[in-house]
Structure formats: structure tokens, C-alpha cells
Amino acid sequence: MSRNDGGTRLISLRQVTKTYGEGTASFQALNGVDLDIGQGEFVAIMGPSGSGKSTALNILGCLDAPSSGHYLFRDIEVDALTRNQRALLRRHYLGFVFQGFNLLSRTSAQENVELPLLYRGEDAAHRHDASRRALAQVGLTGWEHHTPAELSGGQQQRVAIARAIVTQPLVLLADEPTGNLDSKRGHEIMELLVSLNRDQGITVIMVTHEPDMAAYASRVVRFADGNVDSDSMKVAA
Amino acid sequence: MNQMLLNALLLALRAIRRNLMRSFLTVLGIVIGVGAVITMVTLGNGATRMVSDQISSLGSNLLILRPGQQLGPGRESAGAANFRLADIEALQAQIPSLRAVAPVVGSRVTLVVGSQNWSSQVSGTSNAYFTAGNWKIAAGRNFDEDEETAGKAVCVIGDTVRKQLFGSGSPLGGELRVKNFTCVVVGLLAAKGQGAMGQDQDDVVLMPIRTVQRRLTGNQDVSTVMLSMRDGANTDQVMVQVRRLMRERRKLAENEEDNFNVMDTKQIAETLSGTIRTMTGLLGAVAAVSLLVGGIGIMNIMLVSVTERTREIGIRLAIGALEHEVLLQFLIEAVVLSALGGLIGIALAFVTCLGLTALMNMPFLFNPGINLLAFVFSAVIGIVFGYMPARRAASLDPIVALRYE
Ligand SMILES: Nc1ncnc2c1ncn2[C@@H]1O[C@H](COP(=O)(O)OP(=O)(O)OP(=O)(O)O)[C@@H](O)[C@H]1O
Ligand SMILES: [Mg+2]
């Protein structure tokens, strides 16, 4: 049961499994996931805790490799790529917001946000402007020089979002991006994601527990026990 | 490519800045290790040089004859008879390999010139002393025959005595009050500087031996004899000859032990410099241990931060850094820190050595070899312990590195 929001096919998972550990202690977090996501979609992934949402998102973000099955990104067989090629894929096409933020400690918000641009080889002036713009988009103007330790959980989460969108990636993958935010901030971030999706055509794949937030998506994929349980398209986007 | 290097440099400097404490401790470990090794070895080199300088200033092939058994603690010359001037003449006449034989009898006295006074060593001796002790006359003259035989009140003074009593004026012809008599300065010795034991060799007053015997010691004794051998003379052979002659003159029976001893100063000095070399080696080894301890300290700091750094590497990889870009950053970081530590250590050692050698009146011998060695060693430690953990982390999958605990 896979659907396509009219756009060209961007992402395909085929019979993807992920097994953690070995032998009797092993655990199969994903068992044979099939999923297609088209260019320009806004997908919300929901499901109970431990159902494999983060595992699937990590594979989609080329951070982790499936144990078996295939991952096609723009018809490229990701599993066949070298480490460096996958890194370049992340660098040029993907933006990732981690469940646990993963910011560099003792490093200012702005330097954290600049980092992906630095690896893209952007010059200092562009890095400066783009990172400030991204921080402004998540409502953190005036907080540029604060380090993660000086920011609240919600502010850190917004820095993480800014770092993911600063490169204007082809695909934004966000693991519970509103998990630490109050509902007002949560809605603001959703508005931002919707506008990035609508105005810049960025494909958004977001894991969330909150139906409120999932409501912003045009498509909701539900996970249960390591597989896709239901996949529903909203009528009015 | 150039851009990549610049980026890595920027990232490395940022990493150093945001981990100031860790960076500081790393640098400190290297500074201490490098500084200690270089200081120890440089000071040891200086001490060795000082002694070898002393060997040459002693004059070549100098033997010293003293009453009593072999010198050493508890084996004083007490009881053994002193020598006589006749012994000196006999030695000079009967052993052709001796170039100069100088009798010495000394006494510590207070010297007075006008209102200045100064306590110094007065030695009664003969003109042979200048040859034997390798002394040059800087101004004036040595003793004339009449002064020597009659024991006249004349003296030749060392440079320190001149400074203390005559200041900048010429001492020649000046009068020196020594206890109950006055003597005229006829000569000034060229300065020799510090001796091997740190003593001031220029703090001396020389007089004809008969003058000292009559006016200061009040007897005919000669307490020490300095024997200068001719070039090419066989030291062992000469020592045997001196021994045989002295045993004969002191009427020692076959079964009696020597009641005098002959020392080869060159041998003493060589033994001394050998000892100092051993000490230098030892100190160097101690310092090398401190370099190693510094290295282990660095290793500790690095290992403690390995969790954080592994996660940092995970983050960098996750947002699109290539493995070799991350490694380049870490390599630059390690090189910058250890080079900084090495350079500070070298500078610190330089200043310390400069100060200590001046304080101890030692020559300061800059040793490029040990500087280079310590620097290279510190760099290797810094790079190995800074870079190796990074290498492991950068080869992990980003998600694994991010989860590292
Ligand atoms: N590194 C790992 N090693 C072993 N087991 C793991 C690992 N990562 C995840 N798992 C297991 O895989 C299952 C799926 O984990 P995952 O993180 O994908 O869940 P999730 O759906 O994101 O849950 P949540 O909503 O709580 O974030 C869990 O049961 C988890 O225990
Ligand atoms: Mg999760």
C-alpha cells in the first residue's frame, strides 16, 4: 500500500529490515518495510514508541544502513554507495533533525547552524547570513551566541531545526521536531515546515506523536511493530 | 582542496577554543616534559664543559704531591711529616721528566690596603708555580732570584684581590698589609675565572715561599708540591719515580706504607667529568620519564574526552562531513597543540637554562639535538593520542558514533 502525491518518486524502501544485535539477543526493529515518498510530499510518521520510526528515519537519512532490502534515493541504490558518497548525499540533499538534537557542545548556536554550510564549502559571508536567517526562521534572533548549555530544550531543538534547514535541503527529515516545544511554538514550527514544503518544495518527513502536528502533513504513515500499519492521504492539503 | 584545508584549520581552531581547559592541559603536559628534558640535558652539558675547561686551565700534566696517605675523608695528612725545600730540589734534580716543581705552603689571612680589607689565600711558592699552574702574568713580573732566596716581602696577586683592594687603579708597586708585615705588589695574574668546584681561582696572593715560612707559618715546612711534567712524559712512570724518590728521602722501610701521596690532576678531572656525564645521563633519564608521564597525562585527557569527541565526530559525519575532512581537522588540532606545547617547552627550557647557568657560573651550551628530539617526541605523543581515537571514531557509521557511550 504505497502512495505517491503526484510528484516524481524520490524515496523508495523495498523490503527493508533492520536487526539490532546478534544471535538470541538480536531484535528486529524493522521487518520488511515498503515505502514510497514522492518529491514535495509532507509526510508524518506516527506510531507507538519502539515501533521503529526513528530506525526508519535514520535509514532514510543515510545515517544507518538496512540489514537487508533496498533503499532507492532518486533511483540511486543507496546501499551500493561508498561511505563518502553517502556523506555527500547527506551534505547536498538531506537535512536531519535528531530526536536528541545532537548539537556541538560549547559551540554557539550560530556556529552549530553554520556547520553544514562549512562542509559545503560556502564562504564566510554566506554562512553568516544564511545561519542568521535560519535562526530567525525558528524564532531565535538574539540567541546566536548562546551555547547549547545556555539554551532551553525547546531552544536547542529549534537550533537543530535551523541547522537542518539552513542548506535548503531537498529532503528534511525530522525526528519529533516539536517534542520539546509548547504547543504555540510547536504550531509555529509546523507553519515553518509547511511553508518550506509549499514555497520551496522541500520534501518533509517528520516523526511525531502528536495528532495536532500530524494534521499539518498531507500524508500520515503509521508504524506498528516494525512495519507500516496504515498510510493515509489527507484530502485537503 | 585549499578550501578544505582552510576549513579544517578553522574547525580545528574552533575546537581548541571551545575546549580551552583540555587544550591547556594537553599543552601543559608537553611543555613540562619537553622543558624538563631539555633543561636537564643542557645543564648537564654545561657542567661537563665546565669541568673539561677546568682540566685545561689546570695546566698540562700536573701532579700534586701531598703528605699523608691517599686523600679522602678520615684519612687526613695528620701525623705525616711535611716536605722540605730540599725535597723540591731533589725532585727537580733527579727526575728529568719534570719541567717545574713548585713548593706550596698556604695560609688564609686578612689583607689590608688603606681602608679596604679582604680575606684571601696567601700561598708561598716559587716561580715554578706559574709554569705548573698555567698562570700568565698580566702585568708586572714574577719573583726575582734575590726575592726568592732572601724571602723578601713581595707578592703577585690574583685578579679578584686586585678588584677588592685596588679597584680600578693599578696594583703594581702598591703595598699590601699582611698580618704584621707589608709587602709590595710586583705582579698581577691573568684572570682564570671559576674553577670546577665553583671556587674563585683568582682569589690568590702569591709570595716567595721563604717569606711565607718566616713571616706567616714560622717553620720550614712545605705542605704541597706541584709537579709539572714535560710534554710527552709517561705519567705512570713519572709517578713511580716520584714515589721511589720520596720513599727513599723519607727513609721508609720495605714494609712501611707511603706517608705521602701523588695525584694526577688530569685523572681527577677526568673522573669528575665522567661522573658528571653519568649524572647528566641519569637526570636526562629522569626527565625522559617526565616527558613520558606528560604523554600519559595527555593520553588520559584524550581518553576521557573520547566519548564526547566520538559523538562530535558522529554529528559532523551526520551533517555531511567526509571521513578525511574530520580526520584532517583532528590532525591539525593535535599538531597545533603539540607544536605549541613543544615550542613553549623549548622557550621555557631556554630561559631556565640561561638563568640557571648564569646563577651557577656555567657555560650555556645550546644543544639543538635534544631540542629537536624532545620536540619530535612531544609531537608524536600529541598526534598519536589526539589523532588515533579520532581515526577509530571517524570510521564508524554516523549513527553508531552518535550513540557512543
Ligand atoms: N542501537 C540499538 N540497539 C538495539 N536496539 C535498538 C537500537 N536502536 C533501537 N533499538 C530498538 O529498536 C526498536 C525501535 O526503535 P526506534 O528508536 O526506531 O523506535 P521509535 O519508534 O523511534 O520509538 P520512540 O517513539 O520512542 O522514539 C526499539 O525497540 C529499540 O529498543
Ligand atoms: Mg524515535
XYZ file of C-alpha atoms and ligand atoms in Angstrom:
674
model
C 0.000 0.000 0.000
C 2.141 2.833 -1.190
C 1.058 6.144 -2.484
C 2.519 8.971 -4.346
C 1.483 12.593 -4.008
C 1.613 13.201 -7.721
C 5.304 14.288 -7.538
C 8.131 12.252 -9.001
C 9.294 9.331 -6.943
C 12.043 10.440 -4.574
C 12.383 7.722 -1.995
C 11.634 4.006 -2.091
C 12.166 1.480 0.649
C 11.852 -2.124 -0.549
C 11.517 -4.935 1.962
C 13.822 -3.088 4.359
C 14.702 -4.846 7.601
C 16.877 -3.704 10.462
C 18.148 -6.081 13.091
C 19.971 -4.823 16.154
C 22.377 -7.102 17.964
C 23.223 -10.695 17.156
C 22.025 -14.176 17.976
C 19.465 -14.610 20.747
C 19.929 -11.021 21.903
C 19.030 -9.684 18.485
C 15.986 -7.509 17.903
C 14.306 -6.847 14.625
C 13.323 -3.183 14.665
C 12.090 -3.163 11.057
C 10.683 -6.176 9.242
C 10.240 -5.736 5.537
C 9.171 -2.112 5.183
C 7.928 -0.949 1.789
C 7.509 2.798 1.482
C 7.483 5.274 -1.386
C 7.658 9.001 -0.928
C 7.353 11.465 -3.764
C 9.066 14.771 -4.333
C 7.310 17.596 -2.471
C 5.342 15.474 -0.037
C 4.859 16.358 3.626
C 4.738 13.039 5.449
C 4.075 12.465 9.120
C 5.213 9.172 10.592
C 3.309 8.126 13.673
C 3.094 5.035 15.826
C 3.746 3.726 19.305
C 7.081 4.044 20.998
C 9.514 1.388 19.857
C 7.652 0.717 16.612
C 10.701 1.571 14.529
C 10.010 5.156 13.469
C 13.435 6.523 14.344
C 15.122 3.479 12.878
C 13.318 4.008 9.584
C 14.083 7.742 9.580
C 17.796 7.065 10.211
C 17.866 4.761 7.221
C 16.050 7.342 5.089
C 18.617 9.919 6.268
C 21.502 7.660 5.160
C 22.789 7.635 8.718
C 22.271 3.924 9.134
C 22.263 1.035 6.699
C 19.428 -1.520 6.472
C 20.225 -5.112 7.399
C 18.515 -6.252 4.207
C 16.296 -4.824 1.493
C 16.858 -1.835 -0.742
C 16.809 1.894 -0.402
C 16.478 3.937 -3.568
C 17.017 7.677 -3.357
C 16.221 9.382 -6.678
C 16.634 5.934 -8.224
C 20.124 5.657 -6.784
C 20.781 2.433 -4.930
C 21.974 3.871 -1.617
C 23.200 0.524 -0.272
C 25.688 0.316 -3.130
C 27.246 3.692 -2.348
C 30.527 4.136 -0.503
C 30.688 5.862 2.858
C 31.890 9.063 1.256
C 29.176 9.003 -1.388
C 26.553 8.623 1.298
C 28.139 11.506 3.200
C 27.908 13.639 0.071
C 24.266 12.643 -0.297
C 23.647 13.887 3.249
C 25.651 17.004 2.610
C 23.860 18.084 -0.541
C 20.320 16.718 -0.299
C 19.377 15.925 3.267
C 18.665 17.872 6.429
C 18.215 15.920 9.613
C 16.690 16.942 12.945
C 17.599 14.419 15.634
C 15.331 13.301 18.411
C 18.182 14.195 20.817
C 19.230 17.416 18.962
C 22.917 16.433 18.697
C 24.339 19.929 18.785
C 28.046 20.538 19.309
C 28.526 21.434 22.941
C 30.255 24.668 23.997
C 29.629 25.929 20.490
C 27.395 28.902 19.754
C 24.021 28.420 18.094
C 25.274 30.246 15.046
C 28.392 28.104 14.674
C 26.257 24.999 15.028
C 23.959 26.201 12.276
C 26.874 27.230 10.050
C 28.485 23.818 10.213
C 26.684 22.138 7.267
C 27.465 25.187 5.122
C 31.122 24.926 6.072
C 31.250 21.356 4.834
C 29.516 22.503 1.661
C 32.391 24.939 1.153
C 30.254 28.088 1.360
C 32.137 31.303 2.014
C 32.088 33.069 5.381
C 29.722 35.854 4.353
C 27.114 33.471 3.023
C 27.483 31.224 6.080
C 26.907 34.195 8.328
C 23.809 35.462 6.507
C 22.228 32.076 5.943
C 22.717 30.915 9.517
C 21.230 34.118 10.900
C 18.278 33.803 8.565
C 17.687 30.191 9.587
C 17.875 31.098 13.272
C 15.408 33.942 12.658
C 13.045 31.499 10.939
C 12.906 29.376 14.092
C 12.487 32.456 16.289
C 15.961 32.582 17.757
C 17.080 36.054 16.733
C 19.227 37.381 19.581
C 20.310 33.908 20.686
C 23.024 33.438 18.061
C 25.902 33.459 20.501
C 24.422 31.210 23.151
C 25.828 27.724 23.529
C 23.516 24.709 23.892
C 24.126 24.659 27.650
C 22.744 28.200 27.813
C 19.595 27.308 25.872
C 16.388 25.587 26.961
C 15.456 22.206 25.500
C 12.968 23.848 23.150
C 15.542 26.419 22.029
C 18.087 23.668 21.383
C 15.501 21.847 19.328
C 14.952 24.967 17.261
C 18.711 25.359 16.724
C 18.723 21.765 15.489
C 15.894 22.609 13.073
C 17.735 25.712 11.887
C 20.833 23.601 11.225
C 18.742 21.171 9.166
C 17.052 23.835 7.020
C 19.980 26.228 6.575
C 21.164 24.368 3.483
C 17.649 24.331 1.962
C 17.862 20.589 1.506
C 15.874 18.517 -0.923
C 14.503 16.455 1.936
C 14.044 17.456 5.552
C 13.936 14.547 7.969
C 12.791 15.483 11.449
C 12.516 13.135 14.409
C 9.904 14.602 16.762
C 10.871 18.208 15.975
C 8.213 19.591 18.304
C 8.735 17.097 21.116
C 10.215 19.693 23.450
C 8.119 22.669 22.431
C 4.981 24.162 23.929
C 2.019 23.936 21.622
C 2.296 27.584 20.486
C 5.937 27.117 19.449
C 5.044 23.711 18.043
C 2.475 25.239 15.758
C 4.909 27.967 14.697
C 7.461 25.348 13.729
C 4.783 23.438 11.824
C 3.854 26.615 9.944
C 7.525 26.978 9.075
C 7.758 23.402 7.816
C 4.553 23.837 5.827
C 5.888 26.988 4.186
C 9.239 25.358 3.407
C 7.295 22.481 1.882
C 4.882 24.648 -0.029
C 7.104 27.564 -1.084
C 10.448 25.880 -1.598
C 9.241 22.425 -2.500
C 11.235 20.788 0.271
C 10.050 17.261 0.951
C 9.358 16.920 4.671
C 9.340 13.618 6.533
C 8.540 14.049 10.176
C 8.102 11.636 13.058
C 5.584 12.815 15.628
C 3.416 11.522 18.442
C 1.042 14.470 18.379
C -2.042 14.260 16.131
C -2.167 18.098 16.218
C 1.174 18.264 14.480
C 0.485 15.354 12.155
C -2.502 17.298 10.967
C -0.191 19.695 9.125
C 1.069 16.832 6.957
C -0.530 15.830 3.696
C 0.052 12.175 4.436
C 0.262 10.128 7.611
C 2.152 6.839 7.754
C 1.561 4.768 10.867
C 4.117 2.298 12.121
C 3.431 -0.703 14.325
C 5.856 -3.456 15.297
C 8.490 -2.523 12.773
C 6.267 -2.150 9.760
C 3.879 0.236 8.052
C 0.469 -0.273 9.582
C -1.555 2.315 7.692
C -0.875 5.002 5.148
C -3.440 7.719 4.622
C -3.534 10.765 2.423
C -5.315 13.894 3.554
C -7.924 15.087 1.138
C -7.351 18.778 1.503
C -3.688 19.566 1.888
C 41.437 21.357 -1.834
C 42.895 24.543 -0.420
C 39.433 25.491 0.738
C 39.174 22.166 2.524
C 42.460 22.757 4.346
C 41.314 26.207 5.416
C 38.019 24.789 6.631
C 39.797 22.083 8.605
C 42.083 24.701 10.118
C 39.107 26.850 11.080
C 37.310 23.884 12.610
C 40.434 22.776 14.477
C 40.976 26.242 15.945
C 37.315 26.413 16.963
C 37.630 23.024 18.621
C 40.720 24.174 20.525
C 38.959 27.331 21.624
C 35.810 25.647 22.851
C 37.800 23.078 24.843
C 40.204 25.536 26.409
C 40.801 23.502 29.555
C 41.531 20.314 27.675
C 43.749 22.166 25.216
C 45.569 23.879 28.060
C 46.236 20.608 29.887
C 47.483 18.963 26.724
C 49.854 21.816 26.049
C 50.944 21.855 29.693
C 51.792 18.151 29.643
C 54.013 18.654 26.635
C 55.560 21.862 27.983
C 56.614 20.161 31.200
C 58.011 17.094 29.501
C 59.900 18.942 26.803
C 61.090 21.662 29.175
C 62.412 19.163 31.724
C 64.325 17.040 29.243
C 65.965 19.969 27.525
C 66.835 21.724 30.780
C 68.396 18.639 32.352
C 70.481 17.759 29.346
C 71.591 21.336 28.705
C 72.654 21.853 32.322
C 74.494 18.527 32.262
C 76.307 19.529 29.096
C 77.273 22.822 30.701
C 78.628 21.100 33.804
C 80.666 18.680 31.727
C 82.098 21.528 29.702
C 82.931 23.447 32.852
C 84.968 20.535 34.145
C 86.763 19.984 30.873
C 87.603 23.691 30.789
C 88.984 23.217 34.241
C 91.172 20.376 33.026
C 92.849 22.636 30.526
C 93.190 25.545 32.936
C 94.930 23.260 35.424
C 97.873 23.118 33.129
C 99.011 20.078 31.321
C 100.376 17.049 33.068
C 100.183 18.287 36.599
C 100.881 16.019 39.586
C 100.245 17.020 43.151
C 102.319 15.626 45.990
C 100.918 15.827 49.494
C 101.918 14.371 52.829
C 99.716 11.631 54.311
C 98.013 8.701 52.687
C 95.572 8.857 49.813
C 93.301 11.846 50.141
C 89.832 11.169 51.405
C 87.565 11.669 54.335
C 89.068 10.440 57.604
C 92.460 9.962 56.027
C 93.957 13.320 56.780
C 97.616 14.052 56.464
C 97.775 14.319 60.251
C 100.966 12.846 61.605
C 102.771 12.580 58.328
C 105.688 14.950 58.064
C 105.561 17.831 55.609
C 108.150 18.246 52.881
C 111.251 20.441 52.947
C 112.684 22.705 50.297
C 115.489 20.155 49.935
C 112.855 17.657 48.703
C 111.894 20.090 45.993
C 115.469 20.459 44.860
C 115.942 16.706 44.848
C 112.837 16.140 42.763
C 113.862 18.811 40.295
C 117.416 17.484 40.060
C 116.732 13.760 39.909
C 113.646 13.382 37.737
C 114.350 14.799 34.283
C 110.754 14.356 33.111
C 109.649 17.132 35.445
C 109.546 20.528 33.896
C 108.712 22.514 37.002
C 108.463 21.654 40.683
C 106.725 24.216 42.841
C 106.528 24.050 46.626
C 103.365 25.456 48.161
C 102.591 26.461 51.665
C 99.393 28.363 52.313
C 97.639 30.365 54.909
C 94.368 32.222 54.977
C 94.895 35.795 56.067
C 93.232 39.167 56.022
C 94.805 41.648 53.604
C 94.546 45.376 54.134
C 95.131 48.241 51.722
C 94.218 51.625 53.120
C 90.731 51.229 54.479
C 89.926 48.145 52.334
C 90.364 44.683 53.700
C 89.851 41.315 52.142
C 90.386 37.773 53.359
C 92.264 35.611 50.913
C 94.546 32.625 50.460
C 98.225 33.501 50.608
C 100.459 30.877 49.031
C 104.188 30.773 49.432
C 105.777 29.261 46.375
C 108.411 29.730 43.692
C 108.439 30.922 40.102
C 107.912 27.293 39.068
C 104.323 27.759 40.271
C 103.481 29.935 37.277
C 104.543 27.176 34.913
C 102.987 24.375 36.904
C 99.685 26.162 37.465
C 99.498 27.507 33.916
C 99.356 31.108 35.144
C 100.121 34.073 32.959
C 101.364 37.359 34.321
C 99.008 40.083 33.112
C 101.060 42.978 34.411
C 104.343 43.408 36.249
C 106.679 40.432 36.732
C 107.298 37.261 38.671
C 109.794 36.978 41.559
C 113.478 37.649 41.016
C 116.177 35.373 42.375
C 117.095 37.662 45.192
C 113.487 37.919 46.360
C 113.140 34.129 46.326
C 116.307 33.272 48.203
C 116.088 36.112 50.702
C 112.371 35.761 51.243
C 111.552 39.380 50.560
C 108.144 40.905 51.166
C 106.852 40.972 47.607
C 103.752 39.412 46.076
C 101.916 38.641 42.874
C 98.138 38.969 43.234
C 95.118 37.441 41.507
C 92.531 39.485 39.706
C 89.891 39.181 42.421
C 92.271 40.509 45.049
C 93.129 43.407 42.780
C 89.436 44.252 42.317
C 88.729 44.035 46.031
C 91.689 46.039 47.260
C 92.836 48.287 44.449
C 89.629 48.843 42.488
C 90.311 50.226 39.058
C 93.782 51.591 39.839
C 96.998 49.735 39.054
C 98.114 47.497 41.942
C 101.754 47.428 40.834
C 104.001 48.979 43.444
C 101.104 49.088 45.871
C 101.565 47.991 49.451
C 99.600 45.186 50.999
C 99.393 44.734 54.748
C 99.520 41.059 55.686
C 99.250 40.498 59.416
C 102.418 42.061 60.850
C 104.241 42.991 57.674
C 103.799 44.916 54.488
C 104.549 43.505 51.051
C 104.898 45.183 47.699
C 102.839 44.056 44.736
C 105.178 43.282 41.845
C 102.854 41.357 39.530
C 99.252 40.702 38.568
C 97.981 37.310 37.394
C 95.785 36.994 34.310
C 92.239 36.086 35.368
C 91.212 32.416 35.162
C 87.653 32.599 36.440
C 85.707 29.946 38.228
C 87.161 26.516 38.988
C 85.436 23.159 38.630
C 84.079 23.244 42.160
C 82.819 26.783 41.760
C 85.712 28.278 43.674
C 87.223 31.572 42.572
C 90.691 30.765 41.229
C 91.626 34.428 41.045
C 91.293 34.975 44.773
C 95.008 34.347 45.483
C 98.140 36.105 46.671
C 101.492 34.510 45.817
C 104.727 35.229 47.727
C 108.170 33.660 47.728
C 107.941 30.567 49.920
C 110.648 31.697 52.307
C 108.680 34.876 53.009
C 105.597 32.893 53.998
C 107.597 30.384 56.022
C 109.369 33.042 58.017
C 106.580 35.570 58.483
C 103.370 33.537 58.490
C 103.847 29.859 59.236
C 107.018 30.164 61.245
C 108.527 26.829 60.127
C 110.374 25.220 57.219
C 107.512 23.020 56.095
C 106.185 22.668 52.570
C 102.619 21.312 52.640
C 102.084 20.662 48.950
C 104.288 20.156 45.928
C 103.061 20.799 42.406
C 104.915 18.821 39.769
C 104.535 19.741 36.130
C 105.653 17.039 33.712
C 107.263 17.654 30.379
C 105.091 17.115 27.300
C 105.104 13.504 26.243
C 106.236 12.244 29.641
C 104.674 8.996 30.742
C 102.513 9.890 33.727
C 102.612 6.439 35.347
C 106.350 6.244 35.011
C 106.873 9.690 36.499
C 104.578 8.860 39.391
C 106.617 5.728 40.122
C 109.835 7.764 40.048
C 108.410 10.390 42.375
C 107.212 7.700 44.757
C 110.530 5.899 44.784
C 112.449 9.092 45.421
C 110.153 10.263 48.192
C 110.167 6.867 49.920
C 113.925 6.970 49.834
C 114.143 10.522 51.142
C 111.624 9.815 53.911
C 113.529 6.668 54.817
C 110.559 4.325 54.602
C 111.340 0.661 55.175
C 110.239 -2.000 52.657
C 107.185 -2.988 54.709
C 106.014 0.545 55.529
C 103.187 2.212 53.652
C 103.642 5.543 51.873
C 103.163 8.522 54.191
C 102.580 10.801 51.224
C 100.517 10.604 48.057
C 100.809 11.657 44.443
C 97.713 12.598 42.473
C 97.301 13.071 38.773
C 95.034 16.125 38.445
C 94.074 15.275 34.920
C 92.869 11.928 36.074
C 90.880 13.536 38.878
C 89.310 15.965 36.483
C 88.516 13.213 34.028
C 86.957 11.102 36.744
C 84.957 14.132 37.786
C 83.717 14.888 34.305
C 82.922 11.219 33.828
C 80.815 11.363 36.972
C 79.058 14.457 35.720
C 78.356 12.782 32.405
C 76.792 9.872 34.260
C 74.749 12.327 36.299
C 73.631 14.062 33.134
C 72.544 10.749 31.715
C 70.650 9.998 34.894
C 68.963 13.380 35.016
C 68.157 13.042 31.341
C 66.535 9.695 32.071
C 64.510 11.219 34.901
C 63.464 13.998 32.568
C 62.570 11.487 29.875
C 60.301 9.822 32.394
C 58.649 13.182 32.984
C 58.156 13.514 29.249
C 56.563 10.087 29.257
C 54.383 10.997 32.229
C 53.381 14.141 30.364
C 52.490 11.896 27.438
C 50.403 9.626 29.618
C 48.674 12.701 31.025
C 47.798 13.737 27.507
C 46.596 10.231 26.738
C 44.350 10.410 29.797
C 42.882 13.722 28.800
C 42.251 12.406 25.320
C 40.683 9.176 26.532
C 38.425 10.994 28.972
C 37.115 13.128 26.156
C 36.813 10.278 23.687
C 33.059 9.847 24.317
C 32.380 13.483 23.675
C 34.645 13.569 20.697
C 33.177 10.410 19.213
C 29.725 11.987 19.396
C 31.149 15.165 17.902
C 32.519 13.130 15.024
C 29.113 11.453 14.679
C 27.466 14.863 14.391
C 29.950 16.032 11.795
C 29.557 12.880 9.730
C 25.751 13.086 10.020
C 25.608 16.577 8.557
C 27.761 15.610 5.630
C 31.441 15.744 6.614
C 33.670 13.246 4.865
C 35.816 10.944 6.933
C 39.082 12.502 5.795
C 37.798 16.010 6.464
C 37.072 15.103 10.062
C 40.452 13.422 10.374
C 42.252 16.402 8.917
C 40.592 18.634 11.490
C 41.667 16.365 14.340
C 45.156 16.023 12.956
C 45.560 19.784 12.707
C 44.215 20.144 16.215
C 46.725 17.627 17.570
C 49.608 19.148 15.628
C 48.772 22.698 16.691
C 48.517 21.738 20.356
C 51.625 19.588 20.500
C 53.685 22.007 18.427
C 52.564 24.848 20.660
C 53.468 22.811 23.726
C 56.795 21.834 22.219
C 57.703 25.410 21.315
C 56.690 26.787 24.695
C 58.643 23.959 26.330
C 61.727 24.808 24.293
C 61.402 28.516 25.078
C 60.879 27.784 28.764
C 63.885 25.471 28.866
C 65.964 28.118 27.095
C 65.084 30.788 29.650
C 65.513 28.390 32.576
C 68.910 27.236 31.348
C 70.008 30.796 30.703
C 69.082 31.738 34.269
C 70.476 28.639 35.955
C 73.769 28.604 34.064
C 74.282 32.274 34.901
C 73.478 31.532 38.531
C 75.876 28.594 38.668
C 78.547 30.256 36.557
C 78.336 27.507 33.983
C 78.668 27.820 30.247
C 75.305 27.698 28.434
C 75.589 25.216 25.594
C 72.512 25.198 23.373
C 72.016 21.621 22.234
C 69.975 21.536 19.012
C 69.827 17.737 19.035
C 67.985 17.398 22.309
C 65.672 20.277 21.432
C 64.723 18.587 18.200
C 64.378 15.186 19.824
C 62.126 16.427 22.628
C 60.031 18.387 20.153
C 59.588 15.437 17.809
C 58.761 13.131 20.685
C 56.126 15.517 22.035
C 54.645 15.956 18.590
C 54.417 12.206 18.154
C 52.695 11.801 21.530
C 50.263 14.599 20.784
C 49.459 13.264 17.356
C 49.187 9.638 18.402
C 46.863 10.312 21.298
C 44.955 13.148 19.672
C 44.550 11.555 16.286
C 44.247 7.837 16.881
C 40.939 7.900 18.818
C 39.553 10.169 16.102
C 40.561 7.685 13.441
C 38.539 4.987 15.104
C 35.510 7.216 15.592
C 35.552 8.524 12.043
C 35.374 5.016 10.642
C 32.093 4.313 12.467
C 28.631 4.712 10.959
C 27.381 8.161 11.954
C 24.518 6.704 13.949
C 26.865 4.413 15.855
C 29.222 7.296 16.637
C 26.264 9.394 17.793
C 25.107 6.685 20.179
C 28.619 6.097 21.565
C 28.789 5.984 25.333
N 21.043 0.762 18.656
C 20.069 -0.101 19.021
N 20.414 -1.283 19.536
C 19.462 -2.170 19.898
N 18.180 -1.936 19.793
C 17.762 -0.768 19.294
C 18.703 0.223 18.896
N 18.023 1.291 18.422
C 16.698 0.977 18.547
N 16.568 -0.251 19.054
C 15.297 -0.920 19.281
O 14.556 -0.892 18.101
C 13.212 -0.603 18.385
C 12.762 0.560 17.551
O 13.448 1.706 17.981
P 13.151 3.167 17.432
O 14.101 4.084 18.036
O 13.094 3.101 15.947
O 11.683 3.398 17.999
P 10.764 4.665 17.834
O 9.581 4.209 17.063
O 11.521 5.788 17.277
O 10.354 4.955 19.303
P 10.126 6.357 20.054
O 8.792 6.844 19.642
O 10.209 6.039 21.479
O 11.238 7.264 19.607
C 13.118 -0.346 19.872
O 12.523 -1.473 20.469
C 14.511 -0.184 20.324
O 14.690 -0.796 21.569
Mg 12.187 7.614 17.978
